[in-house]
PDB file of C-alpha atoms in Angstrom:
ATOM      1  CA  UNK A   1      53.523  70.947  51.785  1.00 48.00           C
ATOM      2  CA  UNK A   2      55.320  67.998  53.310  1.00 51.00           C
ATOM      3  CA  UNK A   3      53.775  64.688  54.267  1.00 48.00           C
ATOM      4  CA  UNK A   4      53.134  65.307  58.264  1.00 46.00           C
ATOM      5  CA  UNK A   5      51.546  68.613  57.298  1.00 49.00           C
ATOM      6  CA  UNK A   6      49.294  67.194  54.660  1.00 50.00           C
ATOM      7  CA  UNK A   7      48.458  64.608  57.271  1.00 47.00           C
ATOM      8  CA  UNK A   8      47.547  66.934  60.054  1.00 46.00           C
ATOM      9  CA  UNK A   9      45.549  68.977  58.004  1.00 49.00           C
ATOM     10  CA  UNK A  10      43.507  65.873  56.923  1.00 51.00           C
ATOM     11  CA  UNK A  11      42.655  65.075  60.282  1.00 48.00           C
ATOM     12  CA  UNK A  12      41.795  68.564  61.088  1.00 48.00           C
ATOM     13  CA  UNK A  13      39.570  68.426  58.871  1.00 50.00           C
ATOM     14  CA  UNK A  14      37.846  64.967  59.308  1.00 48.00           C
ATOM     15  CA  UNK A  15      37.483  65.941  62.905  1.00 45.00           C
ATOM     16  CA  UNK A  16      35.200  68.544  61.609  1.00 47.00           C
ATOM     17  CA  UNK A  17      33.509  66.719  59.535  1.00 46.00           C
ATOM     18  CA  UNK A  18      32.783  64.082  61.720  1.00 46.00           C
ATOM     19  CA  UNK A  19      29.877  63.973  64.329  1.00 46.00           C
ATOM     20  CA  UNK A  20      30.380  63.867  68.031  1.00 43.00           C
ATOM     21  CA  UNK A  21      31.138  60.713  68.970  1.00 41.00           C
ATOM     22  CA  UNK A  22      31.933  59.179  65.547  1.00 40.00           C
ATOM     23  CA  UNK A  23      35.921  59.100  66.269  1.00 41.00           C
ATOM     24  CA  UNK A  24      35.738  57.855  70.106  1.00 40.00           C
ATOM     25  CA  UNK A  25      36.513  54.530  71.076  1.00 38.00           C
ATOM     26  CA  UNK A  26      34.237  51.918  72.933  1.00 41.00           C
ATOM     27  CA  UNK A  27      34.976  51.814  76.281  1.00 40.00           C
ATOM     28  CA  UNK A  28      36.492  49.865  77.902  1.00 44.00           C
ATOM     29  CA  UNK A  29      35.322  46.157  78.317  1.00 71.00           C
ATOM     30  CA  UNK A  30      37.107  44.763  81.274  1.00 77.00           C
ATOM     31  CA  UNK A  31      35.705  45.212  84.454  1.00 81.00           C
ATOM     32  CA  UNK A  32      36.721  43.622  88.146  1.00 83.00           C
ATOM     33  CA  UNK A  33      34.529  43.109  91.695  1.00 87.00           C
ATOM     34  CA  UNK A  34      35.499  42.048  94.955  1.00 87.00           C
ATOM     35  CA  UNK A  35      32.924  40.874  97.252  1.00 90.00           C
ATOM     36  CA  UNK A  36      31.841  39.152 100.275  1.00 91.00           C
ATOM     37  CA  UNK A  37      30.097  35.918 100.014  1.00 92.00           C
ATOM     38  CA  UNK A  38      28.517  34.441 103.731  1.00 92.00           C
ATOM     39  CA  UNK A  39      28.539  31.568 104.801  1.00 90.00           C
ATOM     40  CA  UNK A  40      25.791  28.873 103.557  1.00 91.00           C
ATOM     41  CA  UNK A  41      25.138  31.800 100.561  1.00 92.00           C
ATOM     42  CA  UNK A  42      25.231  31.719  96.765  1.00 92.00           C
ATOM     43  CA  UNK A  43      25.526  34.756  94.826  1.00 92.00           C
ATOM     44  CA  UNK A  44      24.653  35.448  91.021  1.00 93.00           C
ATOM     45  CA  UNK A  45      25.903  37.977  88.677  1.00 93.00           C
ATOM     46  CA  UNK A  46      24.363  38.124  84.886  1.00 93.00           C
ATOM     47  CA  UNK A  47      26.438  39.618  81.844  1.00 91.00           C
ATOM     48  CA  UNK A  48      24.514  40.224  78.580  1.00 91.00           C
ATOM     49  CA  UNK A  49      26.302  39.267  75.327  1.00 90.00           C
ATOM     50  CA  UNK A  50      25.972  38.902  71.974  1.00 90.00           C
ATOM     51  CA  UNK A  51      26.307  36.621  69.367  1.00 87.00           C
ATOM     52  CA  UNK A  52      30.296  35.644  67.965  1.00 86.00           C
ATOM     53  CA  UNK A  53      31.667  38.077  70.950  1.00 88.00           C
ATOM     54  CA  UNK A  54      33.890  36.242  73.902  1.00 88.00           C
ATOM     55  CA  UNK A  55      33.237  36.310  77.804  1.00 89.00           C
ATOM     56  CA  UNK A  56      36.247  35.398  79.660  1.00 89.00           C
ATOM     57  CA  UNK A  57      35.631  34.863  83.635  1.00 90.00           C
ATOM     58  CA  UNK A  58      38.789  34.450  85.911  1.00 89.00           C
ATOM     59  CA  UNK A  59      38.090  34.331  89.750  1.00 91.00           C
ATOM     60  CA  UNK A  60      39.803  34.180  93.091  1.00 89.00           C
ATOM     61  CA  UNK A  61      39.188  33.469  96.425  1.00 89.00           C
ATOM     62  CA  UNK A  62      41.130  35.676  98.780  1.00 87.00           C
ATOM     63  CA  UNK A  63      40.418  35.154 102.198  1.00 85.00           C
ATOM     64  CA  UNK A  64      38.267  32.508 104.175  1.00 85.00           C
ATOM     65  CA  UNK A  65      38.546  29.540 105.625  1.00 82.00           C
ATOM     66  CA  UNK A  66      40.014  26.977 102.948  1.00 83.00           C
ATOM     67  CA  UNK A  67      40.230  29.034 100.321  1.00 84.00           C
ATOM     68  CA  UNK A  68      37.754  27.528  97.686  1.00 89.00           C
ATOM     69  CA  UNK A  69      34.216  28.214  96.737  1.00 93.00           C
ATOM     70  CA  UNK A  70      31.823  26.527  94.005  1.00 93.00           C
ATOM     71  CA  UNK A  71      31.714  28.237  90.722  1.00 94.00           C
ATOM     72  CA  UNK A  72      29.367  27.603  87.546  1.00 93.00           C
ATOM     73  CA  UNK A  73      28.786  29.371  84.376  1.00 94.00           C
ATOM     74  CA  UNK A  74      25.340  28.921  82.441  1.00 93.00           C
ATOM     75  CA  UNK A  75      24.222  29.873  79.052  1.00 92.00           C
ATOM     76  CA  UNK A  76      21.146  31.617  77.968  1.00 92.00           C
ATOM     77  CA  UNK A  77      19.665  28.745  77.092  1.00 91.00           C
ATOM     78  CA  UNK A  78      20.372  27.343  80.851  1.00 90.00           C
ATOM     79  CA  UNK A  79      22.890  25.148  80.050  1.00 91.00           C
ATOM     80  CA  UNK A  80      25.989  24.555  82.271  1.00 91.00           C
ATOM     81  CA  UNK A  81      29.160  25.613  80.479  1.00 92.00           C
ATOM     82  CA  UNK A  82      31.478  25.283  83.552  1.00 91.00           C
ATOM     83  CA  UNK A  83      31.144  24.175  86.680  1.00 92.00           C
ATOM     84  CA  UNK A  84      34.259  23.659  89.577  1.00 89.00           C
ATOM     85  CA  UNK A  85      33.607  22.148  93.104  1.00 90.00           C
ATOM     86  CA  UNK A  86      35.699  23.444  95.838  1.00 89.00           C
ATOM     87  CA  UNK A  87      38.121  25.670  93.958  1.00 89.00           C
ATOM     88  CA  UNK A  88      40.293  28.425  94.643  1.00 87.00           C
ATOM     89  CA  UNK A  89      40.825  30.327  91.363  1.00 87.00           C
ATOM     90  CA  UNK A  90      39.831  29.621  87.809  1.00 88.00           C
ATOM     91  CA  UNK A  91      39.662  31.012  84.478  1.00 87.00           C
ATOM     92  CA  UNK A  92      37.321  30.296  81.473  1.00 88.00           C
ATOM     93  CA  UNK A  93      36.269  31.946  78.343  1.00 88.00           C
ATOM     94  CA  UNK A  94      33.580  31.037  76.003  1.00 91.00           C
ATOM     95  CA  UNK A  95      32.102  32.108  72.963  1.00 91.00           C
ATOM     96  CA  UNK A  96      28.793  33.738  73.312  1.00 91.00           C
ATOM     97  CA  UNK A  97      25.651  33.964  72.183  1.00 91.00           C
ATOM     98  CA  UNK A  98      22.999  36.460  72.222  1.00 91.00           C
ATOM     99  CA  UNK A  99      21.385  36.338  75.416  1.00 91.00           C
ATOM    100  CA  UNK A 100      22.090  36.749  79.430  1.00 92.00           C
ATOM    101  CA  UNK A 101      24.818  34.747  80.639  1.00 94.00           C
ATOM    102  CA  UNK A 102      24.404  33.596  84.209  1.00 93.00           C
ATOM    103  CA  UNK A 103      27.624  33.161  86.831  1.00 93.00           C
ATOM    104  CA  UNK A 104      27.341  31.588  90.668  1.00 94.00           C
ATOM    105  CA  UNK A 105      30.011  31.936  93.464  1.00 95.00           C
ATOM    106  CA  UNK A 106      28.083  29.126  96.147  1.00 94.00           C
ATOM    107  CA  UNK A 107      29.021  28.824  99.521  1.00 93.00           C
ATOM    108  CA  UNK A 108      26.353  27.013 100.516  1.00 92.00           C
ATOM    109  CA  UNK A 109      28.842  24.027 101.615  1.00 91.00           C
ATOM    110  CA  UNK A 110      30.148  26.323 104.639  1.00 89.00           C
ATOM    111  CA  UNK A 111      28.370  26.499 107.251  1.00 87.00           C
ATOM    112  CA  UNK A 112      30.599  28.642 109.592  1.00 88.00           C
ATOM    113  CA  UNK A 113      33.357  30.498 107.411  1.00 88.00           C
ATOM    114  CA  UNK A 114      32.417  33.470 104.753  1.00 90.00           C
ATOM    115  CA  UNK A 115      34.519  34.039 101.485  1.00 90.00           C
ATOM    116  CA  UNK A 116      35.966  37.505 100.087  1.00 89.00           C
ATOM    117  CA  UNK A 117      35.942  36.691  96.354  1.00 91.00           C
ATOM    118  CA  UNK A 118      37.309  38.615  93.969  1.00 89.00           C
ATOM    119  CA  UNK A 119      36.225  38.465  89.818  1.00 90.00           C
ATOM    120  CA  UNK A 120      36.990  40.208  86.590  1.00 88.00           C
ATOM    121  CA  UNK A 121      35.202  40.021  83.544  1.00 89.00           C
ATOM    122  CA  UNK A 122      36.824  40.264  80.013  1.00 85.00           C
ATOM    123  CA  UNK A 123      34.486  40.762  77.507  1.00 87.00           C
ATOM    124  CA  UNK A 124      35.751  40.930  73.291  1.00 83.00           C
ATOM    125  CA  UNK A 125      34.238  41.589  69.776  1.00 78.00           C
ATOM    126  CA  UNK A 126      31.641  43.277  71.904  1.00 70.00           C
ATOM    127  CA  UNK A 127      30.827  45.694  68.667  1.00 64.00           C
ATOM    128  CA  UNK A 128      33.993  46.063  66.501  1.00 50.00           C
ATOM    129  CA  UNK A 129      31.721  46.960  63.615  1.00 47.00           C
ATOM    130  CA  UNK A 130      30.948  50.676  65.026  1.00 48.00           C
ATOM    131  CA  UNK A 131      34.689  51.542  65.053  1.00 49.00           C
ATOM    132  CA  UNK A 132      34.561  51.282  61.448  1.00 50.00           C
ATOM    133  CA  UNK A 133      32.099  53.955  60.854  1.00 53.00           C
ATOM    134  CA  UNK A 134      34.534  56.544  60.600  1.00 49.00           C
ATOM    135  CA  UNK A 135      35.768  55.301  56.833  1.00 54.00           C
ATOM    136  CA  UNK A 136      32.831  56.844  55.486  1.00 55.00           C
ATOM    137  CA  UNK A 137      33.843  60.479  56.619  1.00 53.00           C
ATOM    138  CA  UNK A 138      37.365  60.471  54.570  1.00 52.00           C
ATOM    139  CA  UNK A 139      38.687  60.519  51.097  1.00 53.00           C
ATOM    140  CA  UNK A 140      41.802  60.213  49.249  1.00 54.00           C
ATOM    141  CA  UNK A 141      43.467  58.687  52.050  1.00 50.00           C
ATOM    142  CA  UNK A 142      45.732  56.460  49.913  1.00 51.00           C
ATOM    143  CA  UNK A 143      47.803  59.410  48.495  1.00 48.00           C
ATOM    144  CA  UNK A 144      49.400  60.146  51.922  1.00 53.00           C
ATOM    145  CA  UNK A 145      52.468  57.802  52.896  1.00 50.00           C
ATOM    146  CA  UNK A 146      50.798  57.228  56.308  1.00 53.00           C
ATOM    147  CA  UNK A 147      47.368  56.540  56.426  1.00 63.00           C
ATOM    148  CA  UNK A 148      44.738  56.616  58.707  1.00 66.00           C
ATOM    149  CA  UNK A 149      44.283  53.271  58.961  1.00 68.00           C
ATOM    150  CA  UNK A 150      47.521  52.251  60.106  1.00 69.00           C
ATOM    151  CA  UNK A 151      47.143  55.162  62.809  1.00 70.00           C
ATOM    152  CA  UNK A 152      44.122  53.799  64.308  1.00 74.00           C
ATOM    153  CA  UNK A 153      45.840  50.527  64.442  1.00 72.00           C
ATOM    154  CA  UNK A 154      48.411  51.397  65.868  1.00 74.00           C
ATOM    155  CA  UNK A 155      46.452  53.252  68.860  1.00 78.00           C
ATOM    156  CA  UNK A 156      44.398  50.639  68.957  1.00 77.00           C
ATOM    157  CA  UNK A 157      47.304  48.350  69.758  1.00 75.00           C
ATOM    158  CA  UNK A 158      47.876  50.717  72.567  1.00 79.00           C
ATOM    159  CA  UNK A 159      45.241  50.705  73.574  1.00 77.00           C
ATOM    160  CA  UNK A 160      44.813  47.197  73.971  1.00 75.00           C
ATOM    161  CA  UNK A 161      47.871  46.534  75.652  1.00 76.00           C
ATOM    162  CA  UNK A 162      47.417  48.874  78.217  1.00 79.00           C
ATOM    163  CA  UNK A 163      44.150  47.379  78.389  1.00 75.00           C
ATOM    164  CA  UNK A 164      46.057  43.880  79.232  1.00 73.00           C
ATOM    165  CA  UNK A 165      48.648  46.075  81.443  1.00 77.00           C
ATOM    166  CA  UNK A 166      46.446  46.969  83.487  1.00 76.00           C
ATOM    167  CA  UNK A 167      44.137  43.857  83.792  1.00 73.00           C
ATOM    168  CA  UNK A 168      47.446  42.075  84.770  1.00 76.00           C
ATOM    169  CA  UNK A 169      47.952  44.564  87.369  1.00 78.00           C
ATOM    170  CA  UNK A 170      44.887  43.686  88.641  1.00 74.00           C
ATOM    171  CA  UNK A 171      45.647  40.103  89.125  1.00 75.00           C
ATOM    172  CA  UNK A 172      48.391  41.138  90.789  1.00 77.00           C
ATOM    173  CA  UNK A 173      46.806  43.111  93.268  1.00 76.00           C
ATOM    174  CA  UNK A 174      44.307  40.014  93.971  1.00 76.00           C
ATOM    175  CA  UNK A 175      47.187  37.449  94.409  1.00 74.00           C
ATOM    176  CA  UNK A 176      49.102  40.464  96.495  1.00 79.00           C
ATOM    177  CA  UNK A 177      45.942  40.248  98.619  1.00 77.00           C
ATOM    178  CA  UNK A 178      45.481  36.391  99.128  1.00 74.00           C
ATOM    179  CA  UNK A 179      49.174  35.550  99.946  1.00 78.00           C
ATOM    180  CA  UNK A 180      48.489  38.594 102.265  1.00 79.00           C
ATOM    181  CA  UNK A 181      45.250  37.089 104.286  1.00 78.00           C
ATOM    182  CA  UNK A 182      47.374  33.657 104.257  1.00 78.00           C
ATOM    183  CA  UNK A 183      50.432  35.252 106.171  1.00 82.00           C
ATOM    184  CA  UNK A 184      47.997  36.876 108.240  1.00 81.00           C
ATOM    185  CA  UNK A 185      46.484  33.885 109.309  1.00 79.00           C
ATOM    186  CA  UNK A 186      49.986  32.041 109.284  1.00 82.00           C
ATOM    187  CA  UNK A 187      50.373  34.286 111.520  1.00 84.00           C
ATOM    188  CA  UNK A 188      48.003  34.331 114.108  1.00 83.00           C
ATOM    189  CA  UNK A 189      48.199  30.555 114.298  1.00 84.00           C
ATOM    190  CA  UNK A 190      52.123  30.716 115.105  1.00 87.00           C
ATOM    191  CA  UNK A 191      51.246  33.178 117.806  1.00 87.00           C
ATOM    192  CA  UNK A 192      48.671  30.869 119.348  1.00 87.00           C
ATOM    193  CA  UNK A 193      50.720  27.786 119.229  1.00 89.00           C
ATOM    194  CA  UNK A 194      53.754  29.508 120.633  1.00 89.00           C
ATOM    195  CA  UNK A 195      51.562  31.066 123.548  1.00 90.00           C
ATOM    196  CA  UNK A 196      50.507  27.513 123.711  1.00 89.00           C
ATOM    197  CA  UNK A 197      53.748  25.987 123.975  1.00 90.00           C
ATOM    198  CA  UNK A 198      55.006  29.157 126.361  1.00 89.00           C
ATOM    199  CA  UNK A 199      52.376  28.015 128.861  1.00 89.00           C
ATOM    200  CA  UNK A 200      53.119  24.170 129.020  1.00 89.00           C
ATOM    201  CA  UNK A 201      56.473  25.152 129.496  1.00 91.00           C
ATOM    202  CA  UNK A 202      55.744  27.425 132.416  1.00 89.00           C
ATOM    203  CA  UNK A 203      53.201  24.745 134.071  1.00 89.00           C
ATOM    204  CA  UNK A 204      56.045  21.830 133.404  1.00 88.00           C
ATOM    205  CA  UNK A 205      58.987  23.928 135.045  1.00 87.00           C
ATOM    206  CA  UNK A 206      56.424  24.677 138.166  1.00 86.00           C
ATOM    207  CA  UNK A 207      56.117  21.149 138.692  1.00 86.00           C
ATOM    208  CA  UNK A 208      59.675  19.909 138.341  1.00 86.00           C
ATOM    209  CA  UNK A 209      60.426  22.899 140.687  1.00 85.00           C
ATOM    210  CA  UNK A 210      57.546  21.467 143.098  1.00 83.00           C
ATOM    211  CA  UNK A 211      58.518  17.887 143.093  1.00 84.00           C
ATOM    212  CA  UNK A 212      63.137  19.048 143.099  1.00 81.00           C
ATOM    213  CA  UNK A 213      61.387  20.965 146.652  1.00 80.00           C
ATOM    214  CA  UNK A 214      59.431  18.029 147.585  1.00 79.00           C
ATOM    215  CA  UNK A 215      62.826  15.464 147.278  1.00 77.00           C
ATOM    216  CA  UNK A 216      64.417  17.509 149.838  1.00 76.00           C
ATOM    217  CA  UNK A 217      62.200  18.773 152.351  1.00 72.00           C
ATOM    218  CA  UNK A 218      62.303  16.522 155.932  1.00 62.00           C
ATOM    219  CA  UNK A 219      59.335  14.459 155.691  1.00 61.00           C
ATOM    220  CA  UNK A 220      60.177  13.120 159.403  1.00 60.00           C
ATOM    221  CA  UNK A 221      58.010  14.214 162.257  1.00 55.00           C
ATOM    222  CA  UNK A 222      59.302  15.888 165.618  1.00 53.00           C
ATOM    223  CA  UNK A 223      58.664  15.017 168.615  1.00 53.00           C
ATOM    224  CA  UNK A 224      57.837  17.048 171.040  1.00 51.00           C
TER     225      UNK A 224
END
C-alpha cells in the first residue's frame, strides 16, 4: 500500500474516531459593521477578550460632512488605550486582557451633519489551544512521509490568507464607498456653482443688452 493510500486510510479512520466537532475549525474571527452615527450622538460597541489574545480595530468614516469623527478605545479596567480627535480612519491593535473592551465613535461635536461609519474587528489567539485537541485521537503518525501536522498547517495557512483576502476586500469596498460619497458631493457642488455662475451670466448679459438699448434710443422729446 503506497503512501497516499496509507494516508487516506488514516484519516478515514481518525474521522471516525473523532467526536463531532473535534476536527472543525474556530470560526472565523473577523467581523465588519457599517452604521449611522447622528449628529450630536456617541455610540458604543463592547468586545469581550481574553487574556494574551489581540484586538485589532481599523475604522472609517465614509460619508458626512468633513469626514472625521472622535474615536477611543478603553480597557477593562477603564483605562484609555487610544483616543483620536477629529479623524477620518484609523487602525490600532492591542494586546488584551481578560475582560470587556469598550470602543466609542462620538459625534457629539456636530451639531448639524450625521456620519456613516464603517468598522471591522480583527480579533487573534482567541483559543488556539482547542485546535490542538485533535493530537490525542491519532497514533503512529510519524511513520507516514506526510503527516498530519503539516496538513493542518498547511490548511490553516489557507485558511488564514483567505481570511486576510477577504478582510482586504473589505477595505476595499469601504474606501470604494468613501471616494464614492466624495465624488458625489464633488459633484453636486460643481452643479450648484455652475447653475450659479449660468445665472449671473444671464442677469449680466440682460443688463449690458438693457443699457447697449438705452445708448441708442432718442431721449429727445417731440413736440407737438
Amino acid at each position: 500500500m503506497g503512501t497516499a493510500s496509507r494516508l487516506l486510510l488514516l484519516l478515514h479512520n481518525l474521522l471516525l474516531l473523532l467526536p463531532p466537532g473535534a476536527f472543525g475549525f474556530a470560526p472565523s474571527l473577523d467581523s465588519d459593521f457599517t452604521f449611522t452615527l447622528p449628529a450630536g450622538r456617541k455610540e458604543c460597541f463592547f468586545q469581550p477578550m481574553r487574556h494574551g489574545a489581540s484586538l485589532e480595530v481599523e475604522y472609517q468614516v465614509l460619508d458626512g460632512a468633513g469626514l472625521d469623527v472622535d474615536f477611543y478605545l478603553e480597557s477593562p479596567k477603564g483605562e484609555i488605550l487610544v483616543f483620536h480627535q477629529r479623524k477620518s480612519d484609523g487602525v490600532h491593535t492591542v494586546e488584551t486582557e481578560d475582560g470587556d473592551y469598550m470602543f466609542c465613535f462620538d459625534n457629539t461635536f456636530s451639531t448639524i451633519s450625521e456620519k456613516v461609519i464603517f468598522f471591522e474587528l480583527i480579533l487573534d489567539n482567541m483559543g488556539e489551544g482547542e485546535q490542538e485537541d485533535w493530537k490525542k485521537y491519532i497514533t503512529g503518525t510519524d511513520l507516514l512521509d506526510m503527516r498530519l501536522e503539516d496538513i493542518l498547517e498547511s490548511i490553516n495557512n489557507v485558511k488564514a490568507r483567505l481570511s486576510k483576502s477577504l478582510q482586504i476586500q473589505t477595505l476595499l469596498r469601504a474606501f470604494e464607498a468613501r471616494d464614492r460619497n466624495i465624488q458625489e458631493s464633488n459633484f453636486d457642488t460643481v452643479n450648484f456653482w455652475s447653475m450659479v455662475n449660468l445665472g449671473v451670466m444671464v442677469v449680466v448679459s440682460a443688463v449690458q443688452v438693457y443699457m447697449l438699448k438705452s445708448l441708442f434710443e432718442d431721449k429727445r422729446k417731440s413736440r407737438t
